[in-house]
Amino acid sequence: MQNEVRDYLLGLQARILDALETADGGARFRRDAWTRPPESALQGDGASSVIEDGALFERGGCNFSAVRGARLPPSATQHRPELAGAPFEAMGVSLVLHPRNPHVPTVHMNVRMLAAQPATREPVTWFGGGMDLTPYYGRVDDAVHFHTTCKRALDAVDEAYYPRFKRWCDEYFFLKHRGEARGIGGIFFDDFAEGGFERGFALMRATGDAFLDAYLPIVQRRRDEPWGERERAFQSLRRGRYVEFNLVWDRGTLFGLQSGGRTESILMSMPPQAAWRYDWAPEPGSAEAALYTDFLPPRDWAA
Amino acid sequence: MQNEVRDYLLGLQARILDALETADGGARFRRDAWTRPPESALQGDGASSVIEDGALFERGGCNFSAVRGARLPPSATQHRPELAGAPFEAMGVSLVLHPRNPHVPTVHMNVRMLAAQPATREPVTWFGGGMDLTPYYGRVDDAVHFHTTCKRALDAVDEAYYPRFKRWCDEYFFLKHRGEARGIGGIFFDDFAEGGFERGFALMRATGDAFLDAYLPIVQRRRDEPWGERERAFQSLRRGRYVEFNLVWDRGTLFGLQSGGRTESILMSMPPQAAWRYDWAPEPGSAEAALYTDFLPPRDWAA
């Protein structure tokens, strides 16, 4: 069971890296395999793949990791206190891409499985994941394409999933301290154990397999759009918001950093650069203002 | 009592702004007075002062705020659970300066007072604060000057304070996920109620009053040192670390952002820009490497 998921995740990572390197054309991912030192609380291995200064991608990564531990931390079992302290195994693929051209959106995708083996109960497996898009300049056709691709993928497993996981995504990727969404959302699910392993694994594959179809057509459409200093400055400020979300609110990032995870792998989600300005607001009526008024507020893009 | 502290803090802010504007020469602080809306959980007012694109300071701020609330949050009374839920008042001045020239260190200073008025006990007042220096290029004479000035200021109140608060600063401003200090430290104290109001207020004034003496001579010594792309790139990476500390570990920032504080005032501590590179390490023997080997590990600078 774990082997089946592991094989799927490694295959997914390989397919994605291959397609992204072809799309980039100018850079290759740097592969960094790692194994946890024997004395650490978590055991396991991983393969980080990072791209920097590509023709298309200014910075990004697609990481696989599989760790096991003797005691499941309480923060991972908020909804299942009976599993706290059980031996566990966790594996997943996580991806973030920051393109250089401000017309190409930043994207995030993650699929993960967690299995707990309590001494006196049946083992429990649950799944999490999703993908979401963070454009700098909002485009209706991109948003519709991204969400429609997510919807189609999840509909093939269960038609109830897309509306539910789309809403969850809008709620999760939200900067509460700014009252502002991180981007235009997508899908997000966590702690998913309905229908047992088979159903969860099907949901994981539906999500992972849809990523390239959801994202690459948008890249191809936007990559040659011209941009200048104005677009770049706006991208930098928006990247600052991305940093704020990931470091202040993202549970995976915080849990990883505070529990001794591999810092450089976790922080591959950071943009290559970011900027902050006091009380900055876009000029009313501008393309930058349209992001705030027409794209960040949750909308039903796949209607 | 509260009025006396308020007057001191407003005077301190005015003195600092004045001296910094004179030092900058090229920009003025933008003053932004604010009052909490009547419906919010916290009541109070403040004066944010932000500088951006100055000749010397690329971004920075010096904020005063005074808030009161009906119920002290548990996170503010970890060491005094008997005060949780009591009406309270908090006021302080907080400063962060990010100079443009990578040879001029970033600096942070903060002084604050918290007073709780429980219904059935005596009111309790405690103090917190400190200042710490974050150089990009370490210089022994700067580190000695900064720490010696801090020591001299605290010695005048009690000779036991500097060693104790210097160690506390080293422990507090530490990026656990990188095993790395934020800078070369300084002094830090929190939850200070020893000797009552008079002693705490004396400690606050000793700290606040020493700031300009501790920092400005370093600015004057370094502001005309030439720098280029290499220094600027290193500064950007180190600014990324500053962002990581403030958003992941700093209790004041997290508490402020998560409890509905004024985001733009809290995040005046963010640098104007920051950068991230995968697994970056300085060239052995370089000035950049010396920061890591000779300056970030805690040292007894005021010996």
XYZ file of N, CA and C in Angstrom, chain B residues 137-259:
369
model
N 27.818 43.045 6.935
C 29.264 42.856 6.988
C 29.708 43.176 8.414
N 30.160 42.153 9.113
C 30.506 42.326 10.520
C 31.743 43.188 10.701
N 31.732 44.040 11.706
C 32.877 44.886 12.037
C 33.028 44.864 13.548
N 34.221 44.514 13.993
C 34.443 44.364 15.425
C 34.176 45.669 16.163
N 34.684 46.786 15.617
C 34.500 48.047 16.365
C 33.026 48.442 16.474
N 32.220 48.114 15.453
C 30.784 48.405 15.540
C 30.131 47.548 16.630
N 30.475 46.272 16.634
C 29.875 45.361 17.616
C 30.253 45.775 19.033
N 31.516 46.143 19.211
C 31.972 46.565 20.539
C 31.253 47.859 20.948
N 31.165 48.799 20.008
C 30.490 50.062 20.351
C 29.027 49.835 20.742
N 28.317 49.052 19.963
C 26.887 48.831 20.219
C 26.681 48.176 21.591
N 27.433 47.104 21.832
C 27.261 46.383 23.093
C 27.747 47.195 24.292
N 28.838 47.919 24.110
C 29.365 48.712 25.230
C 28.372 49.814 25.609
N 27.744 50.403 24.601
C 26.752 51.445 24.889
C 25.553 50.852 25.633
N 25.113 49.675 25.208
C 24.015 49.003 25.909
C 24.419 48.709 27.355
N 25.632 48.183 27.510
C 26.102 47.807 28.849
C 26.161 49.031 29.767
N 26.749 50.106 29.269
C 26.892 51.314 30.073
C 25.509 51.822 30.524
N 24.551 51.776 29.589
C 23.208 52.271 29.920
C 22.559 51.413 31.009
N 22.687 50.108 30.896
C 22.044 49.235 31.888
C 22.804 49.232 33.204
N 24.115 49.317 33.145
C 24.926 49.345 34.369
C 24.469 50.474 35.302
N 24.046 51.586 34.701
C 23.615 52.723 35.517
C 22.357 52.394 36.320
N 21.604 51.388 35.871
C 20.415 50.971 36.636
C 20.791 49.826 37.580
N 21.460 48.819 37.020
C 21.888 47.668 37.840
C 22.924 46.882 37.041
N 24.078 46.648 37.639
C 25.156 45.981 36.902
C 24.862 44.528 36.586
N 23.837 43.988 37.174
C 23.481 42.592 36.867
C 22.711 42.477 35.551
N 22.167 43.606 35.060
C 21.237 43.514 33.933
C 21.899 43.182 32.594
N 23.001 43.871 32.266
C 23.557 43.667 30.921
C 23.892 42.201 30.634
N 24.654 41.521 31.512
C 24.974 40.111 31.192
C 23.711 39.256 30.999
N 22.719 39.526 31.853
C 21.484 38.733 31.808
C 20.681 39.035 30.532
N 20.537 40.309 30.205
C 19.698 40.666 29.062
C 20.439 40.491 27.733
N 21.755 40.487 27.776
C 22.559 40.200 26.581
C 22.361 38.736 26.212
N 22.410 37.833 27.202
C 22.221 36.408 26.939
C 20.803 36.139 26.436
N 19.840 36.814 27.056
C 18.441 36.647 26.665
C 18.239 37.069 25.199
N 18.929 38.142 24.811
C 18.854 38.631 23.424
C 19.413 37.589 22.451
N 20.568 37.016 22.798
C 21.152 35.970 21.944
C 20.192 34.792 21.788
N 19.506 34.452 22.867
C 18.590 33.307 22.809
C 17.329 33.638 22.021
N 16.845 34.854 22.191
C 15.570 35.211 21.569
C 15.697 35.396 20.045
N 16.692 36.174 19.612
C 16.812 36.488 18.182
C 17.615 35.410 17.469
N 17.057 34.221 17.465
C 17.735 33.044 16.942
C 16.779 32.308 16.010
N 17.240 32.019 14.781
C 16.419 31.286 13.813
C 16.649 29.790 14.041
N 15.763 29.177 14.835
C 15.960 27.772 15.188
C 15.999 26.883 13.951
N 15.210 27.227 12.926
C 15.165 26.366 11.738
C 16.451 26.457 10.915
N 17.307 27.420 11.233
C 18.598 27.513 10.536
C 19.773 27.357 11.484
N 19.499 27.281 12.773
C 20.580 27.198 13.752
C 21.490 28.415 13.667
N 20.876 29.594 13.512
C 21.633 30.791 13.155
C 21.047 32.006 13.871
N 21.911 32.864 14.397
C 21.433 34.088 15.034
C 20.933 35.077 13.990
N 19.984 35.966 14.377
C 19.534 36.993 13.445
C 20.638 37.999 13.191
N 21.380 38.335 14.222
C 22.444 39.328 14.072
C 23.448 39.147 15.189
N 24.010 40.273 15.653
C 25.011 40.166 16.732
C 24.416 40.487 18.087
N 23.091 40.530 18.181
C 22.435 40.696 19.464
C 22.509 42.092 20.016
N 22.395 42.177 21.325
C 22.297 43.440 22.026
C 21.705 43.115 23.378
N 20.555 43.727 23.686
C 19.878 43.410 24.957
C 18.400 43.141 24.706
N 17.807 42.267 25.509
C 16.392 41.914 25.410
C 15.893 41.547 26.795
N 14.755 42.117 27.180
C 14.115 41.696 28.432
C 12.611 41.719 28.240
N 11.926 40.909 29.027
C 10.482 40.812 28.883
C 9.923 40.505 30.255
N 8.651 40.878 30.445
C 7.969 40.404 31.632
C 8.697 40.894 32.890
N 9.258 42.093 32.836
C 10.109 42.591 33.934
C 9.280 43.373 34.948
N 9.186 42.874 36.173
C 8.417 43.562 37.211
C 9.198 43.677 38.517
N 10.469 43.296 38.496
C 11.299 43.364 39.700
C 11.465 44.814 40.146
N 11.280 45.062 41.428
C 11.516 46.409 41.949
C 10.382 47.371 41.654
N 9.272 46.856 41.145
C 8.096 47.694 40.953
C 8.191 48.637 39.766
N 7.210 49.543 39.706
C 7.100 50.453 38.577
C 8.355 51.305 38.381
N 8.889 51.838 39.470
C 10.009 52.777 39.335
C 11.214 52.130 38.666
N 11.522 50.916 39.096
C 12.675 50.209 38.556
C 12.439 49.834 37.070
N 11.241 49.364 36.768
C 10.923 48.987 35.380
C 10.969 50.194 34.449
N 10.423 51.313 34.929
C 10.406 52.538 34.124
C 11.836 53.037 33.911
N 12.679 52.892 34.936
C 14.091 53.287 34.799
C 14.784 52.424 33.740
N 14.460 51.150 33.731
C 15.038 50.239 32.740
C 14.564 50.600 31.329
N 13.284 50.931 31.209
C 12.741 51.365 29.915
C 13.475 52.602 29.415
N 13.654 53.586 30.295
C 14.298 54.829 29.875
C 15.770 54.604 29.543
N 16.428 53.767 30.338
C 17.843 53.485 30.063
C 17.994 52.905 28.655
N 17.076 52.011 28.290
C 17.126 51.384 26.968
C 16.808 52.395 25.866
N 15.675 53.048 26.003
C 15.253 53.995 24.975
C 16.265 55.125 24.780
N 16.731 55.666 25.889
C 17.645 56.811 25.812
C 19.000 56.446 25.216
N 19.370 55.155 25.275
C 20.688 54.750 24.761
C 20.673 54.477 23.263
N 19.490 54.398 22.667
C 19.432 53.939 21.282
C 20.252 54.778 20.298
N 20.035 56.087 20.316
C 20.732 56.925 19.324
C 22.248 56.865 19.512
N 22.683 56.829 20.765
C 24.131 56.730 21.042
C 24.698 55.389 20.580
N 23.889 54.359 20.670
C 24.368 53.031 20.289
C 24.443 52.877 18.774
N 23.525 53.525 18.059
C 23.403 53.250 16.624
C 24.018 54.322 15.718
N 23.762 55.594 16.004
C 24.152 56.636 15.041
C 25.659 56.697 14.748
N 26.532 56.514 15.754
C 27.965 56.547 15.415
C 28.354 55.452 14.417
N 27.689 54.313 14.471
C 27.964 53.237 13.509
C 27.517 53.662 12.117
N 26.342 54.292 12.049
C 25.843 54.797 10.773
C 26.834 55.782 10.163
N 27.302 56.695 10.981
C 28.198 57.733 10.454
C 29.523 57.141 9.971
N 29.978 56.115 10.681
C 31.239 55.468 10.298
C 31.136 54.708 8.990
N 29.960 54.165 8.666
C 29.820 53.228 7.534
C 29.102 53.781 6.320
N 28.404 54.884 6.489
C 27.470 55.319 5.438
C 28.144 55.652 4.119
N 29.404 56.009 4.143
C 30.057 56.366 2.879
C 30.951 55.256 2.344
N 30.915 54.083 2.951
C 31.708 52.971 2.404
C 31.098 52.513 1.086
N 31.924 52.322 0.066
C 31.387 51.946 -1.250
C 30.869 50.507 -1.255
N 29.874 50.274 -2.072
C 29.317 48.929 -2.196
C 28.848 48.730 -3.629
N 28.693 47.483 -4.015
C 28.260 47.170 -5.374
C 27.256 46.030 -5.379
N 27.125 45.374 -6.517
C 26.117 44.328 -6.679
C 26.329 43.155 -5.742
N 27.574 42.819 -5.511
C 27.859 41.688 -4.636
C 27.337 41.934 -3.217
N 27.631 43.118 -2.680
C 27.187 43.459 -1.332
C 25.663 43.549 -1.268
N 25.107 44.082 -2.346
C 23.653 44.234 -2.387
C 22.963 42.864 -2.427
N 23.530 41.935 -3.180
C 22.945 40.592 -3.279
C 23.004 39.881 -1.925
N 24.114 40.045 -1.240
C 24.243 39.419 0.078
C 23.249 40.043 1.076
N 23.141 41.357 1.015
C 22.183 42.044 1.879
C 20.762 41.514 1.644
N 20.407 41.274 0.376
C 19.066 40.779 0.058
C 18.811 39.409 0.675
N 19.805 38.525 0.598
C 19.652 37.194 1.187
C 19.513 37.286 2.700
N 20.343 38.136 3.313
C 20.269 38.291 4.765
C 18.947 38.942 5.173
N 18.442 39.822 4.348
C 17.116 40.386 4.627
C 16.050 39.299 4.585
N 16.245 38.303 3.717
C 15.321 37.161 3.703
C 15.297 36.464 5.055
N 16.464 36.335 5.672
C 16.526 35.733 7.009
C 15.785 36.587 8.035
N 15.906 37.897 7.869
C 15.211 38.817 8.785
C 13.698 38.601 8.679
N 13.218 38.473 7.438
C 11.795 38.176 7.218
C 11.427 36.856 7.884
N 12.250 35.842 7.699
C 11.953 34.543 8.305
C 11.832 34.652 9.821
N 12.787 35.333 10.454
C 12.697 35.438 11.905
C 11.409 36.136 12.317
N 11.146 37.294 11.716
C 10.017 38.091 12.179
C 8.680 37.397 11.958
N 8.542 36.684 10.823
C 7.238 36.072 10.540
C 7.083 34.693 11.173
N 8.175 33.985 11.395
C 8.052 32.627 11.949
C 8.207 32.609 13.469
N 9.106 33.426 14.011
C 9.470 33.283 15.422
C 9.117 34.455 16.311
N 8.992 35.665 15.764
C 8.826 36.813 16.662
C 7.421 36.849 17.268
N 7.360 36.727 18.585
C 6.061 36.636 19.257
C 5.229 37.899 19.068
N 5.879 39.065 19.114
C 5.139 40.312 18.976
C 4.478 40.415 17.602
N 5.222 40.062 16.556
C 4.689 40.129 15.200
C 3.527 39.143 15.025
N 3.734 37.908 15.457
C 2.694 36.896 15.279
C 1.447 37.243 16.084
N 1.663 37.649 17.344
C 0.521 38.015 18.173
C -0.239 39.166 17.525
N 0.504 40.162 17.039
C -0.131 41.312 16.406
C -0.942 40.925 15.177
N -0.338 40.120 14.298
C -1.016 39.761 13.051
C -2.209 38.850 13.306
N -2.070 37.953 14.276
C -3.137 36.981 14.503
C -4.264 37.537 15.367
N -4.005 38.648 16.061
C -5.033 39.176 16.952
C -5.687 40.427 16.381
